[in-house]
Amino acid sequence: MSLQRTDFAVPPRPSRLVPTLWALVAGVIIIVAAAGLPIDWSDLGAVPGQVWHYSVLMFENPNWEKLPRALFEMWRSISMAWVGAIMCVVVSIPLGMLAAHSVGPAWVRLPLRWLFAVIRAVPEVIIALILLTITGLTPFTGALALGIAGIGTQGKWVYETVESVQEGASDAVRAAGGGTAEVTRWALWPAAAPTLMSFALYRFEINIRTSAVLGLVGAGGIGTMLANYTNFREWDTVGMLLIVVIVVTMLMDTISGAIRRRIMNGARMSTKAPAKPKRTRSRDVDRVG
């Protein structure tokens, strides 16, 4: 029995023209952007030495006399971050759920997504500068700026989380005669709540770091104190302030991360089989003759 040979056509090699053109365009943009900046590239060699020089000035002998005030200002920054996170979560969760495909209609969903995108495009510092003309140089300005700036990102996280929820529970509620409100309350919210709470704590972590930056524009907190002593070139005090910011931020991140892990692990159902009950021998019952 002879085997018939069949010739198979080798598929053509995929073209790399389009990715290559995009890489060339990106390279040209980077080169043009770098060439248009007034940068003296010869100064790059002196950067490591300057960094070492100022690091010695700041951390060789920090000024711990201002530590009580630094801790108080750091507490104000944490308070700003917490209030801003609460305002952000309270506003972004209902709006973000309305922006989800399975909840809000198109005429509500699309404008909300556009609003979230616009808010994400504006940095927190710009929002704080705008609010300074209204609320003045107060910590409330920083908290309000953090709350408004976080709505864009938090709202996007909310509707993406809601849209990723499995449809089984939603179909069950609809089969029982429930409408959109019942599906949201009894199917989507219980499934998405642990993740949304974890995102809320993560927003608090982000706000702590951002609050120090907002203090540079006069919003209060540790950032304002850091900007003042930097302007007066008191590097020993600046070093102490940076140590406080780093230590407290890492501590809050650790605590918040532990809470977030507890929320997420508690939300997952255990896959282990339930343990079988142990059999116990009953005592012999006296026979009745």
PDB file of C-alpha atoms in Angstrom:
ATOM      1  CA  MET A   1       0.000   0.000   0.000  1.00  0.00           C
ATOM      2  CA  SER A   2       1.574   3.246  -1.131  1.00  0.00           C
ATOM      3  CA  LEU A   3       1.239   6.420   0.822  1.00  0.00           C
ATOM      4  CA  GLN A   4       0.136   9.423  -1.185  1.00  0.00           C
ATOM      5  CA  ARG A   5       2.214  12.509  -0.503  1.00  0.00           C
ATOM      6  CA  THR A   6       0.274  15.688   0.072  1.00  0.00           C
ATOM      7  CA  ASP A   7       2.007  19.029  -0.268  1.00  0.00           C
ATOM      8  CA  PHE A   8       0.941  21.601   2.311  1.00  0.00           C
ATOM      9  CA  ALA A   9       1.377  25.296   1.615  1.00  0.00           C
ATOM     10  CA  VAL A  10       3.570  27.003   4.169  1.00  0.00           C
ATOM     11  CA  PRO A  11       1.757  30.035   5.631  1.00  0.00           C
ATOM     12  CA  PRO A  12       3.395  33.334   4.854  1.00  0.00           C
ATOM     13  CA  ARG A  13       5.501  34.975   7.506  1.00  0.00           C
ATOM     14  CA  PRO A  14       3.517  37.632   9.348  1.00  0.00           C
ATOM     15  CA  SER A  15       4.416  41.144   8.397  1.00  0.00           C
ATOM     16  CA  ARG A  16       6.274  43.248  10.963  1.00  0.00           C
ATOM     17  CA  LEU A  17       5.809  46.443   9.007  1.00  0.00           C
ATOM     18  CA  VAL A  18       3.106  48.017  11.166  1.00  0.00           C
ATOM     19  CA  PRO A  19       4.821  47.353  14.573  1.00  0.00           C
ATOM     20  CA  THR A  20       8.105  48.602  13.114  1.00  0.00           C
ATOM     21  CA  LEU A  21       6.487  51.820  11.880  1.00  0.00           C
ATOM     22  CA  TRP A  22       4.881  52.425  15.276  1.00  0.00           C
ATOM     23  CA  ALA A  23       8.246  51.851  16.993  1.00  0.00           C
ATOM     24  CA  LEU A  24       9.893  54.351  14.656  1.00  0.00           C
ATOM     25  CA  VAL A  25       7.157  56.923  15.311  1.00  0.00           C
ATOM     26  CA  ALA A  26       7.532  56.477  19.074  1.00  0.00           C
ATOM     27  CA  GLY A  27      11.310  56.821  18.783  1.00  0.00           C
ATOM     28  CA  VAL A  28      11.018  60.019  16.737  1.00  0.00           C
ATOM     29  CA  ILE A  29       8.594  61.516  19.282  1.00  0.00           C
ATOM     30  CA  ILE A  30      10.982  60.724  22.154  1.00  0.00           C
ATOM     31  CA  ILE A  31      13.951  62.214  20.308  1.00  0.00           C
ATOM     32  CA  VAL A  32      12.044  65.382  19.387  1.00  0.00           C
ATOM     33  CA  ALA A  33      10.747  65.790  22.932  1.00  0.00           C
ATOM     34  CA  ALA A  34      14.233  65.364  24.426  1.00  0.00           C
ATOM     35  CA  ALA A  35      15.822  67.703  21.872  1.00  0.00           C
ATOM     36  CA  GLY A  36      13.274  70.420  22.580  1.00  0.00           C
ATOM     37  CA  LEU A  37      14.092  70.599  26.282  1.00  0.00           C
ATOM     38  CA  PRO A  38      16.811  72.993  27.489  1.00  0.00           C
ATOM     39  CA  ILE A  39      18.844  70.257  29.180  1.00  0.00           C
ATOM     40  CA  ASP A  40      22.563  70.485  29.721  1.00  0.00           C
ATOM     41  CA  TRP A  41      23.460  66.808  29.515  1.00  0.00           C
ATOM     42  CA  SER A  42      26.945  67.510  30.842  1.00  0.00           C
ATOM     43  CA  ASP A  43      25.416  68.147  34.285  1.00  0.00           C
ATOM     44  CA  LEU A  44      24.288  64.527  34.610  1.00  0.00           C
ATOM     45  CA  GLY A  45      27.716  63.499  35.844  1.00  0.00           C
ATOM     46  CA  ALA A  46      27.435  65.850  38.817  1.00  0.00           C
ATOM     47  CA  VAL A  47      24.021  64.555  39.942  1.00  0.00           C
ATOM     48  CA  PRO A  48      25.245  61.616  42.094  1.00  0.00           C
ATOM     49  CA  GLY A  49      27.667  63.877  43.932  1.00  0.00           C
ATOM     50  CA  GLN A  50      24.964  66.490  44.601  1.00  0.00           C
ATOM     51  CA  VAL A  51      22.551  63.837  45.835  1.00  0.00           C
ATOM     52  CA  TRP A  52      25.183  62.512  48.229  1.00  0.00           C
ATOM     53  CA  HIS A  53      26.022  66.036  49.422  1.00  0.00           C
ATOM     54  CA  TYR A  54      22.440  66.949  50.326  1.00  0.00           C
ATOM     55  CA  SER A  55      21.761  63.497  51.765  1.00  0.00           C
ATOM     56  CA  VAL A  56      24.623  64.057  54.207  1.00  0.00           C
ATOM     57  CA  LEU A  57      23.242  67.492  55.109  1.00  0.00           C
ATOM     58  CA  MET A  58      19.770  66.067  55.769  1.00  0.00           C
ATOM     59  CA  PHE A  59      20.467  62.726  57.430  1.00  0.00           C
ATOM     60  CA  GLU A  60      23.882  63.013  59.074  1.00  0.00           C
ATOM     61  CA  ASN A  61      22.513  64.867  62.097  1.00  0.00           C
ATOM     62  CA  PRO A  62      18.714  65.374  61.858  1.00  0.00           C
ATOM     63  CA  ASN A  63      17.138  68.042  64.034  1.00  0.00           C
ATOM     64  CA  TRP A  64      14.789  66.141  66.359  1.00  0.00           C
ATOM     65  CA  GLU A  65      13.707  69.271  68.255  1.00  0.00           C
ATOM     66  CA  LYS A  66      10.846  69.774  65.780  1.00  0.00           C
ATOM     67  CA  LEU A  67       9.652  66.153  66.052  1.00  0.00           C
ATOM     68  CA  PRO A  68       6.494  66.874  68.158  1.00  0.00           C
ATOM     69  CA  ARG A  69       5.304  69.465  65.668  1.00  0.00           C
ATOM     70  CA  ALA A  70       6.228  67.182  62.759  1.00  0.00           C
ATOM     71  CA  LEU A  71       4.115  64.366  64.238  1.00  0.00           C
ATOM     72  CA  PHE A  72       1.195  66.766  64.716  1.00  0.00           C
ATOM     73  CA  GLU A  73       1.429  67.951  61.106  1.00  0.00           C
ATOM     74  CA  MET A  74       1.728  64.361  59.921  1.00  0.00           C
ATOM     75  CA  TRP A  75      -1.448  63.558  61.832  1.00  0.00           C
ATOM     76  CA  ARG A  76      -3.161  66.433  60.027  1.00  0.00           C
ATOM     77  CA  SER A  77      -2.009  64.997  56.709  1.00  0.00           C
ATOM     78  CA  ILE A  78      -3.402  61.576  57.658  1.00  0.00           C
ATOM     79  CA  SER A  79      -6.675  63.228  58.688  1.00  0.00           C
ATOM     80  CA  MET A  80      -6.841  65.012  55.332  1.00  0.00           C
ATOM     81  CA  ALA A  81      -6.207  61.706  53.559  1.00  0.00           C
ATOM     82  CA  TRP A  82      -8.894  59.905  55.561  1.00  0.00           C
ATOM     83  CA  VAL A  83     -11.557  62.569  55.088  1.00  0.00           C
ATOM     84  CA  GLY A  84     -10.740  62.788  51.387  1.00  0.00           C
ATOM     85  CA  ALA A  85     -10.958  58.999  51.023  1.00  0.00           C
ATOM     86  CA  ILE A  86     -14.360  58.925  52.742  1.00  0.00           C
ATOM     87  CA  MET A  87     -15.737  61.696  50.510  1.00  0.00           C
ATOM     88  CA  CYS A  88     -14.346  59.944  47.452  1.00  0.00           C
ATOM     89  CA  VAL A  89     -15.852  56.557  48.345  1.00  0.00           C
ATOM     90  CA  VAL A  90     -19.259  57.949  49.314  1.00  0.00           C
ATOM     91  CA  VAL A  91     -19.583  59.718  45.963  1.00  0.00           C
ATOM     92  CA  SER A  92     -17.809  57.261  43.651  1.00  0.00           C
ATOM     93  CA  ILE A  93     -19.545  54.026  44.688  1.00  0.00           C
ATOM     94  CA  PRO A  94     -23.116  55.008  43.680  1.00  0.00           C
ATOM     95  CA  LEU A  95     -21.944  56.909  40.601  1.00  0.00           C
ATOM     96  CA  GLY A  96     -19.587  54.092  39.603  1.00  0.00           C
ATOM     97  CA  MET A  97     -22.349  51.507  39.907  1.00  0.00           C
ATOM     98  CA  LEU A  98     -24.606  53.619  37.709  1.00  0.00           C
ATOM     99  CA  ALA A  99     -21.794  53.726  35.135  1.00  0.00           C
ATOM    100  CA  ALA A 100     -21.691  49.917  34.880  1.00  0.00           C
ATOM    101  CA  HIS A 101     -23.210  48.244  31.808  1.00  0.00           C
ATOM    102  CA  SER A 102     -25.520  46.010  33.814  1.00  0.00           C
ATOM    103  CA  VAL A 103     -26.919  48.813  35.986  1.00  0.00           C
ATOM    104  CA  GLY A 104     -27.218  52.256  34.386  1.00  0.00           C
ATOM    105  CA  PRO A 105     -28.804  53.128  31.033  1.00  0.00           C
ATOM    106  CA  ALA A 106     -26.621  54.486  28.262  1.00  0.00           C
ATOM    107  CA  TRP A 107     -27.748  58.098  28.721  1.00  0.00           C
ATOM    108  CA  VAL A 108     -26.531  57.933  32.353  1.00  0.00           C
ATOM    109  CA  ARG A 109     -23.583  55.578  31.910  1.00  0.00           C
ATOM    110  CA  LEU A 110     -21.727  57.409  29.146  1.00  0.00           C
ATOM    111  CA  PRO A 111     -21.758  60.917  30.730  1.00  0.00           C
ATOM    112  CA  LEU A 112     -20.564  59.454  34.037  1.00  0.00           C
ATOM    113  CA  ARG A 113     -17.659  57.673  32.352  1.00  0.00           C
ATOM    114  CA  TRP A 114     -16.778  60.878  30.532  1.00  0.00           C
ATOM    115  CA  LEU A 115     -16.856  62.747  33.866  1.00  0.00           C
ATOM    116  CA  PHE A 116     -14.552  60.181  35.482  1.00  0.00           C
ATOM    117  CA  ALA A 117     -12.108  60.510  32.578  1.00  0.00           C
ATOM    118  CA  VAL A 118     -12.069  64.315  32.876  1.00  0.00           C
ATOM    119  CA  ILE A 119     -11.401  64.163  36.630  1.00  0.00           C
ATOM    120  CA  ARG A 120      -8.575  61.663  36.131  1.00  0.00           C
ATOM    121  CA  ALA A 121      -6.957  64.039  33.641  1.00  0.00           C
ATOM    122  CA  VAL A 122      -6.619  66.816  36.261  1.00  0.00           C
ATOM    123  CA  PRO A 123      -3.841  66.373  38.887  1.00  0.00           C
ATOM    124  CA  GLU A 124      -4.601  66.819  42.575  1.00  0.00           C
ATOM    125  CA  VAL A 125      -2.303  69.843  42.785  1.00  0.00           C
ATOM    126  CA  ILE A 126      -4.269  71.694  40.087  1.00  0.00           C
ATOM    127  CA  ILE A 127      -7.550  70.948  41.875  1.00  0.00           C
ATOM    128  CA  ALA A 128      -6.056  72.219  45.146  1.00  0.00           C
ATOM    129  CA  LEU A 129      -4.879  75.441  43.482  1.00  0.00           C
ATOM    130  CA  ILE A 130      -8.378  76.037  42.128  1.00  0.00           C
ATOM    131  CA  LEU A 131      -9.957  75.352  45.521  1.00  0.00           C
ATOM    132  CA  LEU A 132      -7.524  77.698  47.289  1.00  0.00           C
ATOM    133  CA  THR A 133      -9.402  80.666  45.834  1.00  0.00           C
ATOM    134  CA  ILE A 134     -12.637  79.356  47.377  1.00  0.00           C
ATOM    135  CA  THR A 135     -11.768  77.694  50.680  1.00  0.00           C
ATOM    136  CA  GLY A 136      -8.421  79.387  51.461  1.00  0.00           C
ATOM    137  CA  LEU A 137      -5.261  77.908  52.993  1.00  0.00           C
ATOM    138  CA  THR A 138      -6.891  75.292  55.208  1.00  0.00           C
ATOM    139  CA  PRO A 139      -6.586  71.528  55.598  1.00  0.00           C
ATOM    140  CA  PHE A 140     -10.155  71.297  54.311  1.00  0.00           C
ATOM    141  CA  THR A 141      -8.808  72.403  50.930  1.00  0.00           C
ATOM    142  CA  GLY A 142      -6.457  69.445  50.839  1.00  0.00           C
ATOM    143  CA  ALA A 143      -9.150  66.986  51.942  1.00  0.00           C
ATOM    144  CA  LEU A 144     -11.574  68.319  49.353  1.00  0.00           C
ATOM    145  CA  ALA A 145      -8.942  68.177  46.609  1.00  0.00           C
ATOM    146  CA  LEU A 146      -8.107  64.577  47.515  1.00  0.00           C
ATOM    147  CA  GLY A 147     -11.791  63.646  47.548  1.00  0.00           C
ATOM    148  CA  ILE A 148     -12.549  65.201  44.156  1.00  0.00           C
ATOM    149  CA  ALA A 149      -9.394  63.880  42.489  1.00  0.00           C
ATOM    150  CA  GLY A 150     -10.042  60.348  43.717  1.00  0.00           C
ATOM    151  CA  ILE A 151     -13.557  60.168  42.271  1.00  0.00           C
ATOM    152  CA  GLY A 152     -12.242  59.678  38.736  1.00  0.00           C
ATOM    153  CA  THR A 153     -10.064  56.662  39.525  1.00  0.00           C
ATOM    154  CA  GLN A 154     -12.346  55.217  42.198  1.00  0.00           C
ATOM    155  CA  GLY A 155     -15.406  55.475  39.943  1.00  0.00           C
ATOM    156  CA  LYS A 156     -13.580  53.616  37.182  1.00  0.00           C
ATOM    157  CA  TRP A 157     -12.584  50.877  39.635  1.00  0.00           C
ATOM    158  CA  VAL A 158     -16.203  50.578  40.796  1.00  0.00           C
ATOM    159  CA  TYR A 159     -17.852  50.068  37.405  1.00  0.00           C
ATOM    160  CA  GLU A 160     -15.088  47.734  36.215  1.00  0.00           C
ATOM    161  CA  THR A 161     -15.511  45.654  39.379  1.00  0.00           C
ATOM    162  CA  VAL A 162     -19.294  45.520  38.980  1.00  0.00           C
ATOM    163  CA  GLU A 163     -18.976  44.512  35.330  1.00  0.00           C
ATOM    164  CA  SER A 164     -16.590  41.670  36.251  1.00  0.00           C
ATOM    165  CA  VAL A 165     -19.096  40.067  38.645  1.00  0.00           C
ATOM    166  CA  GLN A 166     -20.356  36.693  37.418  1.00  0.00           C
ATOM    167  CA  GLU A 167     -23.854  36.701  35.952  1.00  0.00           C
ATOM    168  CA  GLY A 168     -25.178  33.704  37.866  1.00  0.00           C
ATOM    169  CA  ALA A 169     -26.579  35.605  40.833  1.00  0.00           C
ATOM    170  CA  SER A 170     -27.940  38.378  38.604  1.00  0.00           C
ATOM    171  CA  ASP A 171     -29.759  35.853  36.409  1.00  0.00           C
ATOM    172  CA  ALA A 172     -31.243  34.209  39.493  1.00  0.00           C
ATOM    173  CA  VAL A 173     -32.602  37.518  40.814  1.00  0.00           C
ATOM    174  CA  ARG A 174     -34.039  38.393  37.386  1.00  0.00           C
ATOM    175  CA  ALA A 175     -35.632  34.951  37.129  1.00  0.00           C
ATOM    176  CA  ALA A 176     -37.334  35.597  40.467  1.00  0.00           C
ATOM    177  CA  GLY A 177     -38.881  38.781  39.041  1.00  0.00           C
ATOM    178  CA  GLY A 178     -36.377  41.327  40.306  1.00  0.00           C
ATOM    179  CA  GLY A 179     -35.607  44.512  38.433  1.00  0.00           C
ATOM    180  CA  THR A 180     -32.411  46.519  38.123  1.00  0.00           C
ATOM    181  CA  ALA A 181     -32.588  47.809  41.692  1.00  0.00           C
ATOM    182  CA  GLU A 182     -33.069  44.306  43.131  1.00  0.00           C
ATOM    183  CA  VAL A 183     -30.261  42.882  40.969  1.00  0.00           C
ATOM    184  CA  THR A 184     -27.925  45.648  42.141  1.00  0.00           C
ATOM    185  CA  ARG A 185     -28.852  45.199  45.795  1.00  0.00           C
ATOM    186  CA  TRP A 186     -28.981  41.424  46.095  1.00  0.00           C
ATOM    187  CA  ALA A 187     -26.586  40.198  43.373  1.00  0.00           C
ATOM    188  CA  LEU A 188     -24.022  42.809  42.321  1.00  0.00           C
ATOM    189  CA  TRP A 189     -23.377  44.609  45.595  1.00  0.00           C
ATOM    190  CA  PRO A 190     -22.699  41.509  47.794  1.00  0.00           C
ATOM    191  CA  ALA A 191     -20.257  40.159  45.203  1.00  0.00           C
ATOM    192  CA  ALA A 192     -18.445  43.463  44.582  1.00  0.00           C
ATOM    193  CA  ALA A 193     -18.450  44.909  48.125  1.00  0.00           C
ATOM    194  CA  PRO A 194     -15.236  43.220  49.412  1.00  0.00           C
ATOM    195  CA  THR A 195     -13.249  44.364  46.384  1.00  0.00           C
ATOM    196  CA  LEU A 196     -14.681  47.878  46.610  1.00  0.00           C
ATOM    197  CA  MET A 197     -13.780  48.112  50.294  1.00  0.00           C
ATOM    198  CA  SER A 198     -10.259  46.992  49.456  1.00  0.00           C
ATOM    199  CA  PHE A 199     -10.045  49.698  46.787  1.00  0.00           C
ATOM    200  CA  ALA A 200     -11.287  52.252  49.327  1.00  0.00           C
ATOM    201  CA  LEU A 201      -8.421  51.414  51.685  1.00  0.00           C
ATOM    202  CA  TYR A 202      -6.003  51.579  48.785  1.00  0.00           C
ATOM    203  CA  ARG A 203      -7.324  55.069  47.996  1.00  0.00           C
ATOM    204  CA  PHE A 204      -6.538  56.018  51.597  1.00  0.00           C
ATOM    205  CA  GLU A 205      -2.952  54.832  51.112  1.00  0.00           C
ATOM    206  CA  ILE A 206      -2.639  56.925  47.952  1.00  0.00           C
ATOM    207  CA  ASN A 207      -4.092  59.975  49.709  1.00  0.00           C
ATOM    208  CA  ILE A 208      -1.493  59.784  52.487  1.00  0.00           C
ATOM    209  CA  ARG A 209       1.329  60.121  49.974  1.00  0.00           C
ATOM    210  CA  THR A 210      -0.488  62.763  47.953  1.00  0.00           C
ATOM    211  CA  SER A 211      -1.352  64.873  51.014  1.00  0.00           C
ATOM    212  CA  ALA A 212       2.348  65.603  51.523  1.00  0.00           C
ATOM    213  CA  VAL A 213       2.513  66.990  47.979  1.00  0.00           C
ATOM    214  CA  LEU A 214      -0.605  69.117  48.479  1.00  0.00           C
ATOM    215  CA  GLY A 215       1.048  70.701  51.503  1.00  0.00           C
ATOM    216  CA  LEU A 216       3.632  72.195  49.161  1.00  0.00           C
ATOM    217  CA  VAL A 217       0.935  74.470  47.692  1.00  0.00           C
ATOM    218  CA  GLY A 218      -0.295  75.568  51.122  1.00  0.00           C
ATOM    219  CA  ALA A 219      -3.008  72.990  51.809  1.00  0.00           C
ATOM    220  CA  GLY A 220      -1.590  72.248  55.274  1.00  0.00           C
ATOM    221  CA  GLY A 221      -0.082  69.209  56.867  1.00  0.00           C
ATOM    222  CA  ILE A 222       3.450  67.887  56.795  1.00  0.00           C
ATOM    223  CA  GLY A 223       3.938  69.108  53.211  1.00  0.00           C
ATOM    224  CA  THR A 224       3.608  72.768  54.200  1.00  0.00           C
ATOM    225  CA  MET A 225       6.132  72.336  56.989  1.00  0.00           C
ATOM    226  CA  LEU A 226       8.472  70.543  54.598  1.00  0.00           C
ATOM    227  CA  ALA A 227       8.190  73.310  52.004  1.00  0.00           C
ATOM    228  CA  ASN A 228       8.880  76.045  54.567  1.00  0.00           C
ATOM    229  CA  TYR A 229      12.054  74.472  55.955  1.00  0.00           C
ATOM    230  CA  THR A 230      13.264  73.625  52.460  1.00  0.00           C
ATOM    231  CA  ASN A 231      12.916  77.265  51.438  1.00  0.00           C
ATOM    232  CA  PHE A 232      14.971  78.315  54.483  1.00  0.00           C
ATOM    233  CA  ARG A 233      17.627  75.683  53.648  1.00  0.00           C
ATOM    234  CA  GLU A 234      17.403  74.059  57.094  1.00  0.00           C
ATOM    235  CA  TRP A 235      18.450  70.686  55.799  1.00  0.00           C
ATOM    236  CA  ASP A 236      18.750  68.978  59.191  1.00  0.00           C
ATOM    237  CA  THR A 237      15.067  69.683  59.858  1.00  0.00           C
ATOM    238  CA  VAL A 238      14.149  68.643  56.326  1.00  0.00           C
ATOM    239  CA  GLY A 239      15.879  65.315  56.908  1.00  0.00           C
ATOM    240  CA  MET A 240      13.918  64.748  60.111  1.00  0.00           C
ATOM    241  CA  LEU A 241      10.655  65.541  58.297  1.00  0.00           C
ATOM    242  CA  LEU A 242      11.476  63.116  55.500  1.00  0.00           C
ATOM    243  CA  ILE A 243      12.201  60.380  58.050  1.00  0.00           C
ATOM    244  CA  VAL A 244       8.820  61.006  59.678  1.00  0.00           C
ATOM    245  CA  VAL A 245       7.020  60.931  56.334  1.00  0.00           C
ATOM    246  CA  ILE A 246       8.717  57.706  55.231  1.00  0.00           C
ATOM    247  CA  VAL A 247       8.234  55.854  58.521  1.00  0.00           C
ATOM    248  CA  VAL A 248       4.606  56.885  59.046  1.00  0.00           C
ATOM    249  CA  THR A 249       3.672  56.215  55.407  1.00  0.00           C
ATOM    250  CA  MET A 250       5.209  52.744  55.507  1.00  0.00           C
ATOM    251  CA  LEU A 251       3.458  52.022  58.802  1.00  0.00           C
ATOM    252  CA  MET A 252       0.061  53.086  57.451  1.00  0.00           C
ATOM    253  CA  ASP A 253       0.630  51.093  54.253  1.00  0.00           C
ATOM    254  CA  THR A 254       1.407  47.999  56.316  1.00  0.00           C
ATOM    255  CA  ILE A 255      -1.709  48.360  58.466  1.00  0.00           C
ATOM    256  CA  SER A 256      -3.953  49.141  55.509  1.00  0.00           C
ATOM    257  CA  GLY A 257      -2.472  46.295  53.478  1.00  0.00           C
ATOM    258  CA  ALA A 258      -3.149  43.835  56.303  1.00  0.00           C
ATOM    259  CA  ILE A 259      -6.772  45.011  56.523  1.00  0.00           C
ATOM    260  CA  ARG A 260      -7.189  44.747  52.748  1.00  0.00           C
ATOM    261  CA  ARG A 261      -5.821  41.197  52.741  1.00  0.00           C
ATOM    262  CA  ARG A 262      -8.180  40.279  55.574  1.00  0.00           C
ATOM    263  CA  ILE A 263     -11.146  41.668  53.660  1.00  0.00           C
ATOM    264  CA  MET A 264     -10.266  39.828  50.456  1.00  0.00           C
ATOM    265  CA  ASN A 265      -9.401  36.521  52.151  1.00  0.00           C
ATOM    266  CA  GLY A 266     -12.542  36.655  54.229  1.00  0.00           C
ATOM    267  CA  ALA A 267     -14.619  37.184  51.107  1.00  0.00           C
ATOM    268  CA  ARG A 268     -13.341  34.044  49.402  1.00  0.00           C
ATOM    269  CA  MET A 269     -15.174  30.843  50.106  1.00  0.00           C
ATOM    270  CA  SER A 270     -13.057  28.041  51.438  1.00  0.00           C
ATOM    271  CA  THR A 271     -12.533  25.181  48.993  1.00  0.00           C
ATOM    272  CA  LYS A 272     -11.633  22.670  51.682  1.00  0.00           C
ATOM    273  CA  ALA A 273     -14.069  19.877  52.316  1.00  0.00           C
ATOM    274  CA  PRO A 274     -15.773  20.037  55.708  1.00  0.00           C
ATOM    275  CA  ALA A 275     -14.236  17.813  58.307  1.00  0.00           C
ATOM    276  CA  LYS A 276     -16.141  14.642  59.090  1.00  0.00           C
ATOM    277  CA  PRO A 277     -17.506  14.441  62.617  1.00  0.00           C
ATOM    278  CA  LYS A 278     -15.695  12.045  64.830  1.00  0.00           C
ATOM    279  CA  ARG A 279     -17.579   8.999  65.978  1.00  0.00           C
ATOM    280  CA  THR A 280     -17.833   8.506  69.694  1.00  0.00           C
ATOM    281  CA  ARG A 281     -18.603   5.234  71.299  1.00  0.00           C
ATOM    282  CA  SER A 282     -21.695   5.290  73.403  1.00  0.00           C
ATOM    283  CA  ARG A 283     -21.639   3.575  76.671  1.00  0.00           C
ATOM    284  CA  ASP A 284     -23.385   0.247  76.947  1.00  0.00           C
ATOM    285  CA  VAL A 285     -26.919   0.560  78.123  1.00  0.00           C
ATOM    286  CA  ASP A 286     -27.948  -1.751  80.866  1.00  0.00           C
ATOM    287  CA  ARG A 287     -30.072  -4.500  79.485  1.00  0.00           C
ATOM    288  CA  VAL A 288     -33.516  -4.863  80.852  1.00  0.00           C
ATOM    289  CA  GLY A 289     -34.214  -8.474  81.435  1.00  0.00           C
TER     290      GLY A 289
END
